Tab-separated table of C-alpha atoms in Angstrom:
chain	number	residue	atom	x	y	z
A	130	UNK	CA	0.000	0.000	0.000
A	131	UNK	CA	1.212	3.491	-1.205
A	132	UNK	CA	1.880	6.163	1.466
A	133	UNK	CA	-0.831	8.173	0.195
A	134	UNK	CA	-3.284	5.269	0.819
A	135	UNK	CA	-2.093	4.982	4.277
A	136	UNK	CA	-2.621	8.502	5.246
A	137	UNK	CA	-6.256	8.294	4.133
A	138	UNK	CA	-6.742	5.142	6.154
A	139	UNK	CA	-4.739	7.174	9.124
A	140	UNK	CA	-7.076	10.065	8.882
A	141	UNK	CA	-10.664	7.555	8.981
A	142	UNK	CA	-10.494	7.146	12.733
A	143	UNK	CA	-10.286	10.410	14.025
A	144	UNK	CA	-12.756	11.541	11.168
A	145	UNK	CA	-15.600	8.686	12.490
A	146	UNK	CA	-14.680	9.565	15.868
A	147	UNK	CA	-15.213	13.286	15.553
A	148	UNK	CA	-18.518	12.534	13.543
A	149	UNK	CA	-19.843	10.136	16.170
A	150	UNK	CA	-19.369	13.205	19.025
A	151	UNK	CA	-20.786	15.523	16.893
A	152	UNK	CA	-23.818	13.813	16.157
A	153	UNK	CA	-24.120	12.985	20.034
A	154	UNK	CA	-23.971	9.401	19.364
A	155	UNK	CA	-22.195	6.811	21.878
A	156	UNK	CA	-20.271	3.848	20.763
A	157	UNK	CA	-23.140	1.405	22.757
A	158	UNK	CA	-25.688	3.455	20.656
A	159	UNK	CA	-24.238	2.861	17.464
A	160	UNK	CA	-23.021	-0.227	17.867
A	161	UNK	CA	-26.749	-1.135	18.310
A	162	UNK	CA	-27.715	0.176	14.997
A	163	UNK	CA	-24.988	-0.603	12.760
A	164	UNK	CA	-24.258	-4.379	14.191
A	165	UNK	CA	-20.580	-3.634	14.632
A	166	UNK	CA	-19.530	-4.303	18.109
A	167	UNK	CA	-18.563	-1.913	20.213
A	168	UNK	CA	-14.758	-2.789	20.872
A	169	UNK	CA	-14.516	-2.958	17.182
A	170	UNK	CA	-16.172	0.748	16.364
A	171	UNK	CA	-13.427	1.744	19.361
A	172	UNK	CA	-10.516	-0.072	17.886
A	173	UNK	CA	-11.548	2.068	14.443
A	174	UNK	CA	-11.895	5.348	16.054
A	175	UNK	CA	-8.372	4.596	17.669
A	176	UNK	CA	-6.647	3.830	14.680
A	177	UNK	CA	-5.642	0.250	16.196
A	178	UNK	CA	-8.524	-1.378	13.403
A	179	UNK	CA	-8.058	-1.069	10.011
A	180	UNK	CA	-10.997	0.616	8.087
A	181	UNK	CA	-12.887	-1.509	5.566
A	182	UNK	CA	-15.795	-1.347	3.023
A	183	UNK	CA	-17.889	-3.653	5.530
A	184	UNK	CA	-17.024	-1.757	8.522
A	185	UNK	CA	-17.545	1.934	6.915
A	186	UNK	CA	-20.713	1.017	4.948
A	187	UNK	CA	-22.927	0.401	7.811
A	188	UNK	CA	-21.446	3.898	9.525
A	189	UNK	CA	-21.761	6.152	5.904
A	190	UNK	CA	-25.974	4.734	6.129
A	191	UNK	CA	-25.963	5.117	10.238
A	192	UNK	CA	-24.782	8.804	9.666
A	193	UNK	CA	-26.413	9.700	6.531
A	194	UNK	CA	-22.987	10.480	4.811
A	195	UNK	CA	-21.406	9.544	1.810
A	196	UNK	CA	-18.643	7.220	1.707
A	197	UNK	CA	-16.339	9.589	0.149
A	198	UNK	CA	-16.911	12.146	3.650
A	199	UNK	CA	-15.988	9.143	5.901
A	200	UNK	CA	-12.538	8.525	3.890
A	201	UNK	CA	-12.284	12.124	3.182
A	202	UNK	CA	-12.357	11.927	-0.992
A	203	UNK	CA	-12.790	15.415	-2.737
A	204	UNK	CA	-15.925	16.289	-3.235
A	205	UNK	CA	-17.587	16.623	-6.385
A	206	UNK	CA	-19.684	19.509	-5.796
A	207	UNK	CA	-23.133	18.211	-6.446
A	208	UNK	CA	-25.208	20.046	-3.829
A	209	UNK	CA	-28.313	17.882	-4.000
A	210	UNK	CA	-29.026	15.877	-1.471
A	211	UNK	CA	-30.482	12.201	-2.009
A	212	UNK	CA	-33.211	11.035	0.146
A	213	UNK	CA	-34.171	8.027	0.677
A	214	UNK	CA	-37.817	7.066	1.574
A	215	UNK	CA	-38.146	4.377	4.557
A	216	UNK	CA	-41.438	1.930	3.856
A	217	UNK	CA	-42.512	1.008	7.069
A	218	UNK	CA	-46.084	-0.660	7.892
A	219	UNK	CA	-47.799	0.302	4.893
A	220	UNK	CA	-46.691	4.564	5.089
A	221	UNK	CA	-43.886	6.098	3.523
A	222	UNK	CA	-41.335	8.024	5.737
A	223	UNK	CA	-38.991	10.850	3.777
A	224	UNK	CA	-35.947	11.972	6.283
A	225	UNK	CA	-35.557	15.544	6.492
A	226	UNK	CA	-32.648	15.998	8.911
A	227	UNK	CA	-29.222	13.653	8.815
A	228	UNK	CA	-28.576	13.652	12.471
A	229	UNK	CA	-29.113	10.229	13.628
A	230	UNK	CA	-28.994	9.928	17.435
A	231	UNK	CA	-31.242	13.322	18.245
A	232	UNK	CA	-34.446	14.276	17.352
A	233	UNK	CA	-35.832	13.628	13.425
A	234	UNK	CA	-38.048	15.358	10.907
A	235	UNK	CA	-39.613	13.301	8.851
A	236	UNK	CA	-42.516	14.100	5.913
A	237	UNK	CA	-44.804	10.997	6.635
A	238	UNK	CA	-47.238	9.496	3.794
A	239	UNK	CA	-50.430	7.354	4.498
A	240	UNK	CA	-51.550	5.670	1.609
A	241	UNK	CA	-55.284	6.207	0.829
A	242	UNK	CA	-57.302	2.508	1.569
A	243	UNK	CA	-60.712	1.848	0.357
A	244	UNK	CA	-61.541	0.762	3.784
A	245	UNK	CA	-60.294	2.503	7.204
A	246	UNK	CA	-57.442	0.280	9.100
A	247	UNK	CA	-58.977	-0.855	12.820
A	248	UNK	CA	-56.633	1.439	15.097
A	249	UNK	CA	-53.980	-0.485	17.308
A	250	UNK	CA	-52.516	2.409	19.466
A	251	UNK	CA	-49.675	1.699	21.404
A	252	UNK	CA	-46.708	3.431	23.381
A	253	UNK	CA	-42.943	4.457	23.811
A	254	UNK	CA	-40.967	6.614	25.353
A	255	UNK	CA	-40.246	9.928	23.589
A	256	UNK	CA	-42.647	12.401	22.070
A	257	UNK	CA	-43.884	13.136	19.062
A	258	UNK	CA	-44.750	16.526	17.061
A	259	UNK	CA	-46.736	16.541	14.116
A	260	UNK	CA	-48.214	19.583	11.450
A	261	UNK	CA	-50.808	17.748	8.682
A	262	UNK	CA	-49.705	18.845	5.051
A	263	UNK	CA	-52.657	17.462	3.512
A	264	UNK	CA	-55.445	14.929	4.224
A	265	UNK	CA	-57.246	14.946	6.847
A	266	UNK	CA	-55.381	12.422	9.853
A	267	UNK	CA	-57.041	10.914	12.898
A	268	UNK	CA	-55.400	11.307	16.025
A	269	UNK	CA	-56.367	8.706	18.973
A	270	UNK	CA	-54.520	9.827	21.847
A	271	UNK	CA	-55.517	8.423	24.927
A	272	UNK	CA	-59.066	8.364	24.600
A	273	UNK	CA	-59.686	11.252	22.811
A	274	UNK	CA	-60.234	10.816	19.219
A	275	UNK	CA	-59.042	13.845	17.009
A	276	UNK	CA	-59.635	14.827	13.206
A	277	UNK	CA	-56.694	16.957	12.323
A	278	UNK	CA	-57.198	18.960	8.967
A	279	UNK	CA	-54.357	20.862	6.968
A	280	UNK	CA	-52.698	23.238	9.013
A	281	UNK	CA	-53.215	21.893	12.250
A	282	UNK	CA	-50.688	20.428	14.231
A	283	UNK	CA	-50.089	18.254	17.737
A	284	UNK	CA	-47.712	17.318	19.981
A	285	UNK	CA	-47.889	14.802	22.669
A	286	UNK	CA	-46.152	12.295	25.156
A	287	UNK	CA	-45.425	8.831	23.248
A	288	UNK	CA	-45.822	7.438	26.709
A	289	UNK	CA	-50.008	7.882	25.922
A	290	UNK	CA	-51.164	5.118	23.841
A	291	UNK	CA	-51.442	6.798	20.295
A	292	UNK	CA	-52.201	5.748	16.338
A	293	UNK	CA	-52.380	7.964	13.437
A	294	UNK	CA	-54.324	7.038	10.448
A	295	UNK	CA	-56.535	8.850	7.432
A	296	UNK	CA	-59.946	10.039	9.045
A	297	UNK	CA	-62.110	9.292	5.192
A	298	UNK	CA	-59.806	6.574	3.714
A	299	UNK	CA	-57.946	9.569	1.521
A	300	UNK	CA	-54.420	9.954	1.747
A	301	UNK	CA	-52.824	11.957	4.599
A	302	UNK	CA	-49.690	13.890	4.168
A	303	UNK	CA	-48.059	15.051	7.358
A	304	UNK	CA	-44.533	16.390	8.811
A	305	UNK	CA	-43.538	14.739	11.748
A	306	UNK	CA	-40.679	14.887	14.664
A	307	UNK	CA	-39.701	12.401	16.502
A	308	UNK	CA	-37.178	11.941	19.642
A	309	UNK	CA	-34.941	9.113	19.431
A	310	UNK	CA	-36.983	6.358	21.069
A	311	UNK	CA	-39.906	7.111	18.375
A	312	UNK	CA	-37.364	6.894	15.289
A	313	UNK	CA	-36.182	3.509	16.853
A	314	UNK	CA	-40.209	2.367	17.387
A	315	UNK	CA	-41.293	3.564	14.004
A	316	UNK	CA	-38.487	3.054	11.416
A	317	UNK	CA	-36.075	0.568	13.068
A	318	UNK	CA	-38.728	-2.307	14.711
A	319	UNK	CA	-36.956	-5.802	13.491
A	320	UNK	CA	-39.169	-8.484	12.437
A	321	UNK	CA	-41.638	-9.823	14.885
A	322	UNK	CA	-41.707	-6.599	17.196
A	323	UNK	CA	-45.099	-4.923	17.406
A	324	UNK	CA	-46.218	-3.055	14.654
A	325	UNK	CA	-46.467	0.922	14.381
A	326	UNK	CA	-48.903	3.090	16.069
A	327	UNK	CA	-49.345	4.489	12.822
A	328	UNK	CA	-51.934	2.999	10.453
C-alpha cells in the first residue's frame, strides 16, 4: 500500500470519531444500529482497526454520509441531497434531517385505503410533534379521538397510547418529529416486534 493510501486510512479514525461526538452518538448506541460491536467501532476510532468497506458502509448509512466524507475523498460539488424514503407498515417516511442519534423530521405518507385500518394504538418513550400537510389524519390519543385537517398540528407524550391514520380513507400527508426512542419504534422495529402506532 502506497503512502498516500495509508494517510487516508490514518485520517478515517479520528474523522468517524469526531462525527460520532458531533452527532451525540455513543459507541453502545451505534453499535446497536450498525451491528458492529462496540470494541470494534473503538478499535476504528483509535486507529488500532483497520478501516474496511464492511465496517464503513454500515457507519456512511448510520450517519447519513457519503462514503467519500468518511474517507475524506474530494468532493464533487453536487449540492443535492439524495433522500431516501423508509417503507414502514404500509406509510412512507422521507428523512428531512441527517442527524441520527437526536431528534428527526420526517414528511410521513399514508396511503389512501378503500376501507379505514382498525386502530392499534400503542406506546414508547419519547414524544412526538406533528403539522398535517394534507389529508385529513385521525389522532387517537388516549381516549380522545381527534380529526386533524391541513394546518393543524399536535404534539404529545409517546408514553399515551397513540395511532395515526386517514380520518375518510384519503391519503394523509403530514410532517412529523420524533425523539430518538420514536425513530427507533417507528423506522427501526426488526421483524416480529409490534407493529407501528401508525396505520
Amino acid at each position: 500500500m502506497d503512502r498516500e493510501s495509508e494517510d487516508v486510512l490514518d485520517a478515517v479514525g479520528p474523522r468517524l470519531r469526531a462525527l460520532r461526538r458531533e452527532r451525540g452518538i455513543t459507541l453502545a448506541d451505534l453499535a446497536a444500529v450498525t451491528g458492529v460491536s462496540e470494541s470494534t467501532l473503538s478499535r476504528l476510532e483509535s486507529g488500532r482497526r483497520r478501516a474496511t468497506l464492511e465496517l464503513l458502509l454500515p457507519l456512511a448509512r448510520m450517519y447519513d454520509v457519503p462514503l467519500d466524507d468518511l474517507v475524506g475523498a474530494p468532493r464533487t460539488g453536487d449540492p443535492r441531497i439524495h433522500l431516501k424514503p423508509v417503507r414502514r407498515f404500509g406509510m412512507v417516511f422521507v428523512p428531512l434531517s441527517r442527524r441520527p442519534g437526536g431528534t428527526q423530521a420526517f414528511k410521513m405518507i399514508i396511503p389512501a385505503r378503500p376501507r379505514p385500518l382498525e386502530p392499534t394504538p400503542q406506546t414508547h418513550e419519547g414524544f412526538e410533534w406533528l403539522y398535517v400537510l394534507d389529508g385529513r389524519l385521525r389522532l387517537l390519543l388516549g381516549d380522545r379521538d381527534l380529526t386533524l385537517s391541513p394546518g393543524e398540528a399536535a404534539e404529545f407524550d409517546t408514553s399515551l397510547p397513540h395511532w395515526l391514520g386517514s380520518a375518510d380513507g384519503g391519503a394523509v400527508e403530514l410532517l412529523i418529529v420524533f425523539g430518538p426512542q420514536g425513530t427507533r419504534a417507528h423506522l427501526r422495529t426488526p421483524p416480529g416486534e409490534p407493529p407501528s402506532p401508525h396505520g
